[in-house]
mmCIF file of C-alpha atoms in Angstrom:
data_model
loop_
_atom_site.group_PDB
_atom_site.id
_atom_site.type_symbol
_atom_site.label_atom_id
_atom_site.label_comp_id
_atom_site.label_asym_id
_atom_site.label_seq_id
_atom_site.Cartn_x
_atom_site.Cartn_y
_atom_site.Cartn_z
ATOM 1 C CA ALA A 1 41.199 6.558 -134.358
ATOM 2 C CA GLN A 2 44.922 7.026 -134.699
ATOM 3 C CA SER A 3 47.352 5.608 -137.208
ATOM 4 C CA VAL A 4 50.859 6.159 -138.455
ATOM 5 C CA ALA A 5 52.564 5.216 -141.695
ATOM 6 C CA GLN A 6 56.218 4.764 -142.497
ATOM 7 C CA PRO A 7 56.226 4.367 -146.270
ATOM 8 C CA GLU A 8 59.781 3.043 -146.598
ATOM 9 C CA ASP A 9 60.894 -0.364 -145.343
ATOM 10 C CA GLN A 10 64.513 0.612 -145.826
ATOM 11 C CA VAL A 11 66.520 3.777 -146.371
ATOM 12 C CA ASN A 12 70.086 3.666 -147.660
ATOM 13 C CA VAL A 13 72.432 6.620 -147.325
ATOM 14 C CA ALA A 14 76.171 7.190 -147.554
ATOM 15 C CA GLU A 15 78.055 8.271 -144.468
ATOM 16 C CA GLY A 16 78.300 12.042 -144.275
ATOM 17 C CA ASN A 17 75.177 12.603 -146.366
ATOM 18 C CA PRO A 18 71.915 13.937 -144.930
ATOM 19 C CA LEU A 19 69.241 11.413 -144.084
ATOM 20 C CA THR A 20 65.456 11.517 -143.897
ATOM 21 C CA VAL A 21 63.137 8.840 -142.526
ATOM 22 C CA LYS A 22 59.509 9.539 -143.384
ATOM 23 C CA CYS A 23 56.433 9.355 -141.161
ATOM 24 C CA THR A 24 52.848 10.434 -141.731
ATOM 25 C CA TYR A 25 50.055 10.231 -139.194
ATOM 26 C CA SER A 26 46.313 10.396 -138.754
ATOM 27 C CA VAL A 27 44.516 11.393 -135.547
ATOM 28 C CA SER A 28 41.146 12.886 -134.689
ATOM 29 C CA GLY A 29 42.585 15.604 -132.455
ATOM 30 C CA ASN A 30 46.023 16.976 -131.683
ATOM 31 C CA PRO A 31 48.913 14.618 -132.397
ATOM 32 C CA TYR A 32 51.565 13.638 -129.914
ATOM 33 C CA LEU A 33 54.404 12.315 -132.061
ATOM 34 C CA PHE A 34 57.459 10.297 -131.081
ATOM 35 C CA TRP A 35 60.506 8.782 -132.753
ATOM 36 C CA TYR A 36 62.274 5.752 -131.333
ATOM 37 C CA VAL A 37 65.396 3.915 -132.484
ATOM 38 C CA GLN A 38 66.149 0.232 -131.990
ATOM 39 C CA TYR A 39 69.686 -1.073 -132.336
ATOM 40 C CA PRO A 40 70.263 -4.808 -132.829
ATOM 41 C CA ASN A 41 69.498 -6.870 -129.729
ATOM 42 C CA ARG A 42 68.308 -3.802 -127.827
ATOM 43 C CA GLY A 43 64.988 -2.302 -126.809
ATOM 44 C CA LEU A 44 63.505 0.862 -128.272
ATOM 45 C CA GLN A 45 65.196 4.108 -127.290
ATOM 46 C CA PHE A 46 63.374 7.438 -127.288
ATOM 47 C CA LEU A 47 64.846 9.999 -129.703
ATOM 48 C CA LEU A 48 62.485 12.965 -129.685
ATOM 49 C CA LYS A 49 58.872 14.061 -129.462
ATOM 50 C CA TYR A 50 56.509 16.749 -130.691
ATOM 51 C CA ILE A 51 53.688 17.842 -128.421
ATOM 52 C CA THR A 52 53.254 21.529 -129.183
ATOM 53 C CA GLY A 53 55.356 24.565 -129.989
ATOM 54 C CA ASP A 54 58.136 24.833 -132.557
ATOM 55 C CA ASN A 55 57.666 22.656 -135.594
ATOM 56 C CA LEU A 56 61.359 21.714 -135.605
ATOM 57 C CA VAL A 57 62.182 19.403 -132.746
ATOM 58 C CA LYS A 58 65.731 18.485 -131.776
ATOM 59 C CA GLY A 59 66.548 15.188 -130.123
ATOM 60 C CA SER A 60 69.294 12.781 -129.189
ATOM 61 C CA TYR A 61 72.360 11.868 -131.286
ATOM 62 C CA GLY A 62 71.977 14.914 -133.567
ATOM 63 C CA PHE A 63 68.563 13.909 -134.888
ATOM 64 C CA GLU A 64 65.745 16.350 -135.486
ATOM 65 C CA ALA A 65 62.226 16.110 -136.843
ATOM 66 C CA GLU A 66 59.925 18.550 -138.546
ATOM 67 C CA PHE A 67 56.230 18.615 -137.748
ATOM 68 C CA ASN A 68 54.088 19.613 -140.728
ATOM 69 C CA LYS A 69 50.430 19.900 -139.842
ATOM 70 C CA SER A 70 49.157 20.497 -143.372
ATOM 71 C CA GLN A 71 50.935 17.405 -144.670
ATOM 72 C CA THR A 72 50.330 15.427 -141.446
ATOM 73 C CA SER A 73 53.985 14.452 -141.452
ATOM 74 C CA PHE A 74 56.760 14.151 -138.907
ATOM 75 C CA HIS A 75 59.898 13.221 -140.823
ATOM 76 C CA LEU A 76 63.106 12.390 -138.976
ATOM 77 C CA LYS A 77 66.260 14.060 -140.241
ATOM 78 C CA LYS A 78 69.975 14.296 -139.601
ATOM 79 C CA PRO A 79 72.367 16.579 -141.495
ATOM 80 C CA SER A 80 75.252 14.104 -141.635
ATOM 81 C CA ALA A 81 74.717 10.364 -141.243
ATOM 82 C CA LEU A 82 77.068 8.070 -139.333
ATOM 83 C CA VAL A 83 77.545 4.348 -139.852
ATOM 84 C CA SER A 84 76.536 3.953 -136.201
ATOM 85 C CA ASP A 85 73.104 5.420 -137.045
ATOM 86 C CA SER A 86 72.264 2.166 -138.825
ATOM 87 C CA ALA A 87 69.269 0.798 -136.934
ATOM 88 C CA LEU A 88 65.496 0.326 -137.033
ATOM 89 C CA TYR A 89 63.476 3.514 -136.559
ATOM 90 C CA PHE A 90 59.879 3.675 -135.359
ATOM 91 C CA CYS A 91 57.498 6.607 -135.498
ATOM 92 C CA ALA A 92 54.626 6.602 -132.994
ATOM 93 C CA VAL A 93 51.515 8.734 -132.530
ATOM 94 C CA ARG A 94 49.055 9.288 -129.721
ATOM 95 C CA ASP A 95 45.887 11.367 -129.995
ATOM 96 C CA GLY A 96 46.403 14.138 -127.452
ATOM 97 C CA SER A 97 42.764 15.137 -127.547
ATOM 98 C CA GLY A 98 41.381 11.904 -126.248
ATOM 99 C CA GLY A 99 40.905 8.383 -127.487
ATOM 100 C CA SER A 100 43.548 5.762 -126.901
ATOM 101 C CA TYR A 101 46.122 6.353 -124.182
ATOM 102 C CA ILE A 102 48.458 3.967 -125.936
ATOM 103 C CA PRO A 103 50.706 5.126 -128.780
ATOM 104 C CA THR A 104 50.393 3.467 -132.161
ATOM 105 C CA PHE A 105 53.701 2.481 -133.766
ATOM 106 C CA GLY A 106 54.560 2.571 -137.439
ATOM 107 C CA ARG A 107 55.888 -0.558 -139.097
ATOM 108 C CA GLY A 108 59.480 0.653 -138.794
ATOM 109 C CA THR A 109 62.136 1.784 -141.264
ATOM 110 C CA SER A 110 65.522 0.135 -141.438
ATOM 111 C CA LEU A 111 68.231 2.755 -141.931
ATOM 112 C CA ILE A 112 71.474 1.545 -143.461
ATOM 113 C CA VAL A 113 74.383 3.965 -143.575
ATOM 114 C CA HIS A 114 77.172 2.866 -145.911
ATOM 115 C CA PRO A 115 80.818 3.782 -145.164
ATOM 116 C CA ASP B 1 72.429 1.452 -119.989
ATOM 117 C CA THR B 2 68.662 1.258 -119.912
ATOM 118 C CA GLU B 3 66.631 2.314 -116.892
ATOM 119 C CA VAL B 4 64.230 -0.575 -117.335
ATOM 120 C CA THR B 5 65.870 -3.888 -116.490
ATOM 121 C CA GLN B 6 64.596 -7.167 -117.879
ATOM 122 C CA THR B 7 65.681 -10.671 -116.899
ATOM 123 C CA PRO B 8 66.607 -13.075 -118.270
ATOM 124 C CA LYS B 9 68.058 -11.747 -121.533
ATOM 125 C CA HIS B 10 67.536 -15.075 -123.244
ATOM 126 C CA LEU B 11 65.201 -17.958 -122.459
ATOM 127 C CA VAL B 12 64.749 -21.301 -124.168
ATOM 128 C CA MET B 13 61.874 -23.422 -122.983
ATOM 129 C CA GLY B 14 59.840 -26.405 -124.006
ATOM 130 C CA MET B 15 56.130 -26.227 -124.642
ATOM 131 C CA THR B 16 55.297 -27.837 -121.309
ATOM 132 C CA ASN B 17 57.547 -25.660 -119.157
ATOM 133 C CA LYS B 18 56.556 -22.870 -116.803
ATOM 134 C CA LYS B 19 58.803 -19.826 -116.656
ATOM 135 C CA SER B 20 58.601 -16.146 -115.773
ATOM 136 C CA LEU B 21 59.963 -12.958 -117.277
ATOM 137 C CA LYS B 22 60.824 -10.108 -114.950
ATOM 138 C CA CYS B 23 60.935 -6.354 -115.414
ATOM 139 C CA GLU B 24 62.033 -3.676 -112.963
ATOM 140 C CA GLN B 25 62.133 0.123 -113.049
ATOM 141 C CA HIS B 26 63.013 2.673 -110.364
ATOM 142 C CA MET B 27 61.962 5.862 -112.142
ATOM 143 C CA GLY B 28 58.716 6.180 -110.216
ATOM 144 C CA HIS B 29 56.689 5.396 -113.316
ATOM 145 C CA ARG B 30 53.119 4.277 -112.666
ATOM 146 C CA ALA B 31 52.342 2.736 -116.043
ATOM 147 C CA MET B 32 54.055 -0.454 -117.179
ATOM 148 C CA TYR B 33 53.644 -2.385 -120.400
ATOM 149 C CA TRP B 34 54.411 -5.755 -121.961
ATOM 150 C CA TYR B 35 55.034 -5.910 -125.704
ATOM 151 C CA LYS B 36 55.799 -8.784 -128.061
ATOM 152 C CA GLN B 37 58.078 -8.057 -130.991
ATOM 153 C CA LYS B 38 58.880 -10.220 -133.983
ATOM 154 C CA ALA B 39 62.025 -9.574 -136.030
ATOM 155 C CA LYS B 40 61.996 -6.233 -137.878
ATOM 156 C CA LYS B 41 58.375 -5.606 -136.885
ATOM 157 C CA PRO B 42 56.878 -3.001 -134.556
ATOM 158 C CA PRO B 43 56.167 -4.008 -130.961
ATOM 159 C CA GLU B 44 52.683 -5.414 -130.365
ATOM 160 C CA LEU B 45 50.997 -4.380 -127.151
ATOM 161 C CA MET B 46 50.025 -7.241 -124.821
ATOM 162 C CA PHE B 47 49.209 -5.770 -121.396
ATOM 163 C CA VAL B 48 49.184 -2.431 -119.610
ATOM 164 C CA TYR B 49 49.271 -1.864 -115.865
ATOM 165 C CA SER B 50 48.334 1.470 -114.374
ATOM 166 C CA TYR B 51 48.964 2.025 -110.680
ATOM 167 C CA GLU B 52 49.545 -1.730 -110.263
ATOM 168 C CA LYS B 53 46.168 -2.625 -111.747
ATOM 169 C CA LEU B 54 45.671 -4.332 -115.097
ATOM 170 C CA SER B 55 44.179 -1.729 -117.415
ATOM 171 C CA ILE B 56 44.503 -3.283 -120.838
ATOM 172 C CA ASN B 57 44.663 -6.879 -122.023
ATOM 173 C CA GLU B 58 44.908 -6.988 -125.809
ATOM 174 C CA SER B 59 43.132 -10.334 -126.074
ATOM 175 C CA VAL B 60 46.294 -12.186 -125.162
ATOM 176 C CA PRO B 61 46.009 -15.991 -124.771
ATOM 177 C CA SER B 62 45.769 -17.206 -121.192
ATOM 178 C CA ARG B 63 49.101 -19.015 -121.496
ATOM 179 C CA PHE B 64 50.537 -15.537 -120.804
ATOM 180 C CA SER B 65 49.738 -14.285 -117.306
ATOM 181 C CA PRO B 66 50.926 -10.848 -116.166
ATOM 182 C CA GLU B 67 51.509 -9.801 -112.586
ATOM 183 C CA CYS B 68 52.443 -6.482 -111.001
ATOM 184 C CA PRO B 69 53.574 -7.125 -107.399
ATOM 185 C CA ASN B 70 54.403 -3.456 -106.755
ATOM 186 C CA SER B 71 54.969 -0.189 -108.590
ATOM 187 C CA SER B 72 58.523 -1.133 -109.589
ATOM 188 C CA LEU B 73 58.065 -4.713 -110.729
ATOM 189 C CA LEU B 74 56.267 -6.404 -113.575
ATOM 190 C CA ASN B 75 56.259 -10.128 -114.275
ATOM 191 C CA LEU B 76 55.033 -12.198 -117.175
ATOM 192 C CA HIS B 77 54.303 -15.833 -116.321
ATOM 193 C CA LEU B 78 54.528 -18.288 -119.190
ATOM 194 C CA HIS B 79 52.948 -21.724 -119.415
ATOM 195 C CA ALA B 80 52.357 -24.165 -122.256
ATOM 196 C CA LEU B 81 53.648 -21.806 -124.923
ATOM 197 C CA GLN B 82 53.587 -22.547 -128.629
ATOM 198 C CA PRO B 83 56.457 -22.234 -131.139
ATOM 199 C CA GLU B 84 54.816 -19.127 -132.618
ATOM 200 C CA ASP B 85 55.285 -17.415 -129.249
ATOM 201 C CA SER B 86 59.017 -17.238 -129.913
ATOM 202 C CA ALA B 87 59.818 -13.516 -130.018
ATOM 203 C CA LEU B 88 61.458 -10.636 -128.201
ATOM 204 C CA TYR B 89 59.373 -9.611 -125.181
ATOM 205 C CA LEU B 90 59.778 -5.991 -124.240
ATOM 206 C CA CYS B 91 58.819 -4.268 -121.030
ATOM 207 C CA ALA B 92 58.248 -0.520 -120.976
ATOM 208 C CA SER B 93 57.236 2.106 -118.457
ATOM 209 C CA SER B 94 55.976 5.668 -118.564
ATOM 210 C CA GLN B 95 55.168 8.365 -116.072
ATOM 211 C CA GLY B 96 51.468 7.920 -116.042
ATOM 212 C CA PHE B 97 48.426 6.569 -117.737
ATOM 213 C CA ASP B 98 46.494 9.744 -118.180
ATOM 214 C CA ARG B 99 45.345 11.971 -121.017
ATOM 215 C CA SER B 100 47.453 14.806 -119.682
ATOM 216 C CA PHE B 101 50.672 12.864 -119.871
ATOM 217 C CA ASN B 102 52.677 13.170 -123.049
ATOM 218 C CA GLN B 103 55.848 11.521 -121.930
ATOM 219 C CA PRO B 104 57.646 8.827 -123.900
ATOM 220 C CA GLN B 105 57.870 5.201 -122.954
ATOM 221 C CA HIS B 106 61.128 3.796 -121.584
ATOM 222 C CA PHE B 107 61.912 0.315 -122.856
ATOM 223 C CA GLY B 108 64.045 -2.471 -121.488
ATOM 224 C CA ASP B 109 66.311 -4.485 -123.774
ATOM 225 C CA GLY B 110 63.912 -7.386 -123.761
ATOM 226 C CA THR B 111 63.950 -11.111 -123.218
ATOM 227 C CA ARG B 112 64.524 -13.170 -126.344
ATOM 228 C CA LEU B 113 62.284 -16.190 -125.952
ATOM 229 C CA SER B 114 62.627 -19.394 -127.952
ATOM 230 C CA ILE B 115 60.044 -22.164 -127.695
ATOM 231 C CA LEU B 116 61.233 -25.622 -128.663
#
């Protein structure tokens, strides 16, 4: 079985401050982890993924995420938030060792960046 | 601009109408997906096609009928929908439908469907 949790419905941050959007996961085998962003009236856009290798993954628009196996977490981070980063963020997980081919999405976290 | 194109962007239909949603991708992807998304919720998987064959049907009511005419096109035929079917319908594609593939899904911008 695979599951993913995003514990925060909403994250508020001031422009220029660092931001973190949290994600924890559960899989039987090796996790394939993804972050997507959804802007209003748009589809989901891929930001970054972790499959193997370095625990710090860099993605689009200055975002990065840190894979922590012991804490089963994959938090999304950005050093300096922009108002234009305001959007809905989804974490997704797929069990890379078998099981479902389809990723499971978290419930989403709404990021609001205040000017 | 997204690489997965969905038409129409908006659709309003009555409960007795028949309409179709269309999705097209030219990335050579062999897996295509239909999702339903309610406001501020994660997308819910409806159907998956792999190599133009229906692989997964997540117990979707028969008033939704998917079709994959070729590797680039995916349709969703709608008939006798209910008001609770009003949602954003997203199409997605990915390189393959295989354990060895770890590539992300590419999403279209969706069709916003309203049932009167």
